[in-house]
PDB file of C-alpha atoms in Angstrom:
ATOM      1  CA  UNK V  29     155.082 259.673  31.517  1.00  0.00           C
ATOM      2  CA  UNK V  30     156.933 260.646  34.607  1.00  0.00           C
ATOM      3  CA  UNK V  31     157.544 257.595  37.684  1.00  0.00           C
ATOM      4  CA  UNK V  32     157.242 258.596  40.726  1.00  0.00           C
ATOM      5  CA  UNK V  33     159.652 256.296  42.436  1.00  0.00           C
ATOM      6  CA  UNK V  34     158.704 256.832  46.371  1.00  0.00           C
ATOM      7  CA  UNK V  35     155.199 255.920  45.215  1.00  0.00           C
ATOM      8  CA  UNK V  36     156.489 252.753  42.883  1.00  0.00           C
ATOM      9  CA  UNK V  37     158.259 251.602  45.708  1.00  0.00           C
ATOM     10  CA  UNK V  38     155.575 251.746  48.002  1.00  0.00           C
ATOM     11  CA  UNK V  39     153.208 250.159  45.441  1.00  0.00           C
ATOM     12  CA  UNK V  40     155.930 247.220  45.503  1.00  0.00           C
ATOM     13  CA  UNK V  41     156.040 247.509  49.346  1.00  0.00           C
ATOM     14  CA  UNK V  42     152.937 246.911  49.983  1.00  0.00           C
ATOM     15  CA  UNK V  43     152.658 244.609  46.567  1.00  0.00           C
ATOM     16  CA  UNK V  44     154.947 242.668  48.658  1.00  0.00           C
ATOM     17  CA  UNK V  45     153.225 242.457  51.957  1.00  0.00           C
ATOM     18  CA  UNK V  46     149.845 241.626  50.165  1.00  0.00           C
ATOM     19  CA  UNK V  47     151.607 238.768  48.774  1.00  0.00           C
ATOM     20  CA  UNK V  48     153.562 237.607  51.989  1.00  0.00           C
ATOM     21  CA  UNK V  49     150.259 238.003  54.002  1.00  0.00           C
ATOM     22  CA  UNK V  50     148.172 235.994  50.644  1.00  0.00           C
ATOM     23  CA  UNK V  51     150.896 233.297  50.782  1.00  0.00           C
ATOM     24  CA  UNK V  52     150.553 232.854  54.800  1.00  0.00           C
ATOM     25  CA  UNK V  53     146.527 233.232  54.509  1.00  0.00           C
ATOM     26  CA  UNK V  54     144.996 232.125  51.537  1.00  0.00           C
ATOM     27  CA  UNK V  55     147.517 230.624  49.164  1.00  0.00           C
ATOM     28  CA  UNK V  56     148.408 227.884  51.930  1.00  0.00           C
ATOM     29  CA  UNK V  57     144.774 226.998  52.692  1.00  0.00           C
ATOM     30  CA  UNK V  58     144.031 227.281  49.314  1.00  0.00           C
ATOM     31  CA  UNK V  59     146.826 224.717  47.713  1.00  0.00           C
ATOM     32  CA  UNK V  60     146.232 222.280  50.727  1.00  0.00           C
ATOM     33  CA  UNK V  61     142.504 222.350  50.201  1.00  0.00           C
ATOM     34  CA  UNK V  62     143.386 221.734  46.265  1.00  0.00           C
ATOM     35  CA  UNK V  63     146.010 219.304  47.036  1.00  0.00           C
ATOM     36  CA  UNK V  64     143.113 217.537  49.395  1.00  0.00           C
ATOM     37  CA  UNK V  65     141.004 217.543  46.609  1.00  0.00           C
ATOM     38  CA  UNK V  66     143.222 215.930  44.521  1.00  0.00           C
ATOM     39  CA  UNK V  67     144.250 213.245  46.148  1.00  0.00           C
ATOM     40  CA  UNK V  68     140.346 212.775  46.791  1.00  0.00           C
ATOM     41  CA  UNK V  69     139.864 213.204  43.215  1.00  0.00           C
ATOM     42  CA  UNK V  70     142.486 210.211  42.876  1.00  0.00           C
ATOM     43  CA  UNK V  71     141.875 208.210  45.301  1.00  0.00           C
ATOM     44  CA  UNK V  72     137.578 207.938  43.917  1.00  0.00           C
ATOM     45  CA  UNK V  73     138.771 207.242  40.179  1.00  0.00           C
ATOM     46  CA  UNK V  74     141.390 204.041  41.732  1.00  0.00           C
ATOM     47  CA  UNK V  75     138.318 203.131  44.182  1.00  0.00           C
ATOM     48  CA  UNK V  76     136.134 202.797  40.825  1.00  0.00           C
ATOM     49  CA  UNK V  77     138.398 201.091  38.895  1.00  0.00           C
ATOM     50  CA  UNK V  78     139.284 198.665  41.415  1.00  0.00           C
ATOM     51  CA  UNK V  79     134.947 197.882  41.669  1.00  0.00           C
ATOM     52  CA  UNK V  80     134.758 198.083  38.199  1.00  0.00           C
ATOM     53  CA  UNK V  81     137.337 194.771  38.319  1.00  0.00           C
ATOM     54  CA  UNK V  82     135.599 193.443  41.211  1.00  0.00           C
ATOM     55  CA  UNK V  83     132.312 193.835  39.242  1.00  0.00           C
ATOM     56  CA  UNK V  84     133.560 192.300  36.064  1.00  0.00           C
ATOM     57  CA  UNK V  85     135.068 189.089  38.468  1.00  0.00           C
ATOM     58  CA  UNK V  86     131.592 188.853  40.131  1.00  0.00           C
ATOM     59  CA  UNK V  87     129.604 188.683  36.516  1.00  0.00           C
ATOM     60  CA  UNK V  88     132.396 186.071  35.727  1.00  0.00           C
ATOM     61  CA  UNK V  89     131.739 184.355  38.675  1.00  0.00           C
ATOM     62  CA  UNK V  90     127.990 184.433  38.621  1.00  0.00           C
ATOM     63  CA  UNK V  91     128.558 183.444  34.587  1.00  0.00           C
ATOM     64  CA  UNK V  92     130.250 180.140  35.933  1.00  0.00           C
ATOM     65  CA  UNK V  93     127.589 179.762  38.690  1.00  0.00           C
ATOM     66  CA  UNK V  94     124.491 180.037  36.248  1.00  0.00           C
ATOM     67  CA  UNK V  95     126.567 177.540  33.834  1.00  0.00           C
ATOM     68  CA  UNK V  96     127.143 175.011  36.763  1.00  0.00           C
ATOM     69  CA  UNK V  97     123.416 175.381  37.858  1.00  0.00           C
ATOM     70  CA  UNK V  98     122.121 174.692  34.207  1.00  0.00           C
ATOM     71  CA  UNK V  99     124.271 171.731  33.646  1.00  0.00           C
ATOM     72  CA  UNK V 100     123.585 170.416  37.304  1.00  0.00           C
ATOM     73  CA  UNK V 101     119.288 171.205  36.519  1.00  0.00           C
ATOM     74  CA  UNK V 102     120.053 169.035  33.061  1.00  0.00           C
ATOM     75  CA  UNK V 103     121.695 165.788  35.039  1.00  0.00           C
ATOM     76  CA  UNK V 104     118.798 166.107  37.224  1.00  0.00           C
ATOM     77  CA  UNK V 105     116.501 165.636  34.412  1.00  0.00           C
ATOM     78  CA  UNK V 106     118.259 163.377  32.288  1.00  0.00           C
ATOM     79  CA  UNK V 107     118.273 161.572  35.507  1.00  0.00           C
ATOM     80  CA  UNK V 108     114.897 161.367  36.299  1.00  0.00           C
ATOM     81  CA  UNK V 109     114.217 160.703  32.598  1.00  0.00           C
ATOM     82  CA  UNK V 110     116.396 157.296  33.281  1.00  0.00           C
ATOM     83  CA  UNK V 111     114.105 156.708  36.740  1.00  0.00           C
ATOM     84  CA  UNK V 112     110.977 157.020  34.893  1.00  0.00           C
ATOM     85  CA  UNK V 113     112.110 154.992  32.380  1.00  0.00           C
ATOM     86  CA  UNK V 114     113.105 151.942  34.506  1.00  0.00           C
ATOM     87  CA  UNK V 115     110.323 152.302  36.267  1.00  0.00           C
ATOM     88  CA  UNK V 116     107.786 152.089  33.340  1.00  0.00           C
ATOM     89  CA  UNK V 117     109.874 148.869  32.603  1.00  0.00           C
ATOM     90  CA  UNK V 118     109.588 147.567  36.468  1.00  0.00           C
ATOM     91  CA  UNK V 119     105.725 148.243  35.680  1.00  0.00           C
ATOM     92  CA  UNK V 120     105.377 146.894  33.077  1.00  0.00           C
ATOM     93  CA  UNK V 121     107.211 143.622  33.957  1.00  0.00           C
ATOM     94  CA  UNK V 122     105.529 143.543  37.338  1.00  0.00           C
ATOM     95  CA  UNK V 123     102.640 143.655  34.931  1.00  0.00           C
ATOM     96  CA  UNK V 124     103.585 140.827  33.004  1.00  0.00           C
ATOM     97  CA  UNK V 125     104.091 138.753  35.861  1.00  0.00           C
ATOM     98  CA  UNK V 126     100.849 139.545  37.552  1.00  0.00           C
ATOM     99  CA  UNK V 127      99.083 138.453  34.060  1.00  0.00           C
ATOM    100  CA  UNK V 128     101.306 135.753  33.795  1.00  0.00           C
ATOM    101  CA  UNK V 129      99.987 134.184  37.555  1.00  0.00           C
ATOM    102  CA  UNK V 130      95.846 135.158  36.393  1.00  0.00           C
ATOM    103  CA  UNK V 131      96.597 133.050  33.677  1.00  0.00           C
ATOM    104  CA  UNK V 132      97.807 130.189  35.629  1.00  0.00           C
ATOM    105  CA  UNK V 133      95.472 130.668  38.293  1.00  0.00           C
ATOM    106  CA  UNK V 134      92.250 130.997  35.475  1.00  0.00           C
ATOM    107  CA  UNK V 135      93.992 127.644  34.178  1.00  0.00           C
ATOM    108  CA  UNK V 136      93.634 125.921  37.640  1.00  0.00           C
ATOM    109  CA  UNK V 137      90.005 127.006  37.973  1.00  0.00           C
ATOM    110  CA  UNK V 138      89.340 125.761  34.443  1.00  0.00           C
ATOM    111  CA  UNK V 139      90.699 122.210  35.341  1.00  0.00           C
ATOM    112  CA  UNK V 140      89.370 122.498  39.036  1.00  0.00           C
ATOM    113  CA  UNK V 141      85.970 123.055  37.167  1.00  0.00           C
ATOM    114  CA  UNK V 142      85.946 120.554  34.237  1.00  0.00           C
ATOM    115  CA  UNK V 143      87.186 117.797  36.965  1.00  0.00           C
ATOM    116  CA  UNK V 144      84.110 118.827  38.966  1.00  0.00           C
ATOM    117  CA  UNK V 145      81.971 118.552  35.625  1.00  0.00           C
ATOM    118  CA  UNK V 146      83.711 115.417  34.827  1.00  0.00           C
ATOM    119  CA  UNK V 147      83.152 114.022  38.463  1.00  0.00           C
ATOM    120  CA  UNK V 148      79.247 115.438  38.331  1.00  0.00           C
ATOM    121  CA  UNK V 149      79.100 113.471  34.500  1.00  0.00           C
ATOM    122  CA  UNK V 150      80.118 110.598  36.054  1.00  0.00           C
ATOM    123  CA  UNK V 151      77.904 110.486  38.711  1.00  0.00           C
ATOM    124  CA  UNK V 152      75.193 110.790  36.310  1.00  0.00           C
ATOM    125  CA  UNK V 153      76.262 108.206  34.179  1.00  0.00           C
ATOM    126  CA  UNK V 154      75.643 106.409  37.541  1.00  0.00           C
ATOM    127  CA  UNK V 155      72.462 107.603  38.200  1.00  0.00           C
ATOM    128  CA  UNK V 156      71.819 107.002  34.471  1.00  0.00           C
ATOM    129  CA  UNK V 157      73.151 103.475  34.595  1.00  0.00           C
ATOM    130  CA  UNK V 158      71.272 102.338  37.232  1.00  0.00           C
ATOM    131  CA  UNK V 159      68.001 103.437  35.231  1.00  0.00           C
ATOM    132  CA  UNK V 160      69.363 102.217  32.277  1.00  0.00           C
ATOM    133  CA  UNK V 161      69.586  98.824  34.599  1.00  0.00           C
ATOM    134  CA  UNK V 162      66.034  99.092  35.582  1.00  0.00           C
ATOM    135  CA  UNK V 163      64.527  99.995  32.266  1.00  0.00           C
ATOM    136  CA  UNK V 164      66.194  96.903  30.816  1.00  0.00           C
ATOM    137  CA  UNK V 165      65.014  94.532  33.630  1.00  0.00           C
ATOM    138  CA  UNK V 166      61.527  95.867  33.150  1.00  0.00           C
ATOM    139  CA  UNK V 167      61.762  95.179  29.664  1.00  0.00           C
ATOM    140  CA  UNK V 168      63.365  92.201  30.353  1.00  0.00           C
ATOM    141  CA  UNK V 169      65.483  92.197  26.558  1.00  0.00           C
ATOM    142  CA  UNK V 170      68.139  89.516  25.787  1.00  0.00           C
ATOM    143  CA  UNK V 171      71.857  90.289  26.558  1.00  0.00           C
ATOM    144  CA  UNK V 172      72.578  91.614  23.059  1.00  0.00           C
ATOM    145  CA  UNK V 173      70.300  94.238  23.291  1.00  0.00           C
ATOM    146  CA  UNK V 174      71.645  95.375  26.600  1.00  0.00           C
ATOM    147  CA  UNK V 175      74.968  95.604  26.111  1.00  0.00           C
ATOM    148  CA  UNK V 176      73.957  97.910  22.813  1.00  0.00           C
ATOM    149  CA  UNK V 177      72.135 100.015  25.301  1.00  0.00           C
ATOM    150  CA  UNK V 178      75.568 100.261  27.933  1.00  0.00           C
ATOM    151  CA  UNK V 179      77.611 101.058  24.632  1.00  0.00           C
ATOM    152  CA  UNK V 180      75.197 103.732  23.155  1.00  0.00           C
ATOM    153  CA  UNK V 181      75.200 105.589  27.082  1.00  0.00           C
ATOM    154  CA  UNK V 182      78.762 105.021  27.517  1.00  0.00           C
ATOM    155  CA  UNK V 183      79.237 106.807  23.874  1.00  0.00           C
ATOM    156  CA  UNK V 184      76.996 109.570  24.835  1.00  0.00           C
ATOM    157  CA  UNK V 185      78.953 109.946  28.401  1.00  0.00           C
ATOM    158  CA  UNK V 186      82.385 109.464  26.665  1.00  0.00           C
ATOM    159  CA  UNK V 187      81.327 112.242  24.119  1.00  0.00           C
ATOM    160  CA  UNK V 188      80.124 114.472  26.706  1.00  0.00           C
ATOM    161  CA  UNK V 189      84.001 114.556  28.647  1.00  0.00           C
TER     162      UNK V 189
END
């Protein structure tokens, strides 16, 4: 194999200037656009990680939230468990009371109404003496007799209270 040396040098020449020109051009462009990309490349992957830890904090958050809303819905309940329980017992005393006063008040009527019987009896007994009074003078019957007569009414009426 025989070199010709004119032509290797002008390979290596121009070798050379393809490289210097490649290095000005493209290489440059080429490195900066990689170096671009990168960084870019870098810059997504610490962006994700750093919402990735955001994420995780909001779950956490929303975790604690969710807790503090269950536990606050559960007070509320057990709370109006203890409002509807006093006020079935308000009811039911209120209730009691109000039964309590119909009692008294049906008592009152009862009297009211046995002391108007009473007070009607006695005006019958009245009414009843006087014709006992006038049966006995038309019979005319001795004072033994009539003062069996007043007892025997006055039994009946006293019975009748």
């Amino acid at each position: 194999m025989h070199i010709e040396w004119t032509t290797f040098f002008i390979q290596i020449i121009a070798f050379l200037i393809l490289y210097l020109l490649l290095q000005k051009l493209a290489f440059g462009p080429l490195f900066g656009m990689m170096e671009k990309r990168r960084q870019l490349v870098k810059d997504q992957i610490q962006t994700a990680e750093n919402n990735r830890k955001q994420s995780e904090q909001l779950l956490e958050e929303q975790k604690q939230a969710l807790q503090a809303t269950r536990k606050e819905a559960h007070d509320i309940i057990e709370q109006a468990k203890q409002t509807s329980s006093k006020q079935a017992d308000d009811i039911i005393a209120a209730a009691r009371v109000e039964a309590t006063r119909v009692k008294e008040e049906a008592i009152r009527d009862i009297e009211s109404e046995k002391n108007k019987a009473v007070a009607a009896l006695r005006s019958q007994v009245s009414a009843m003496s006087v014709l006992i009074a006038s049966k006995i003078i038309e019979k005319q019957i001795d004072e033994k007799s009539q003062e069996q007569l007043v007892e025997h009414y006055l039994k009946e009426v006293g019975g009748n209270q």
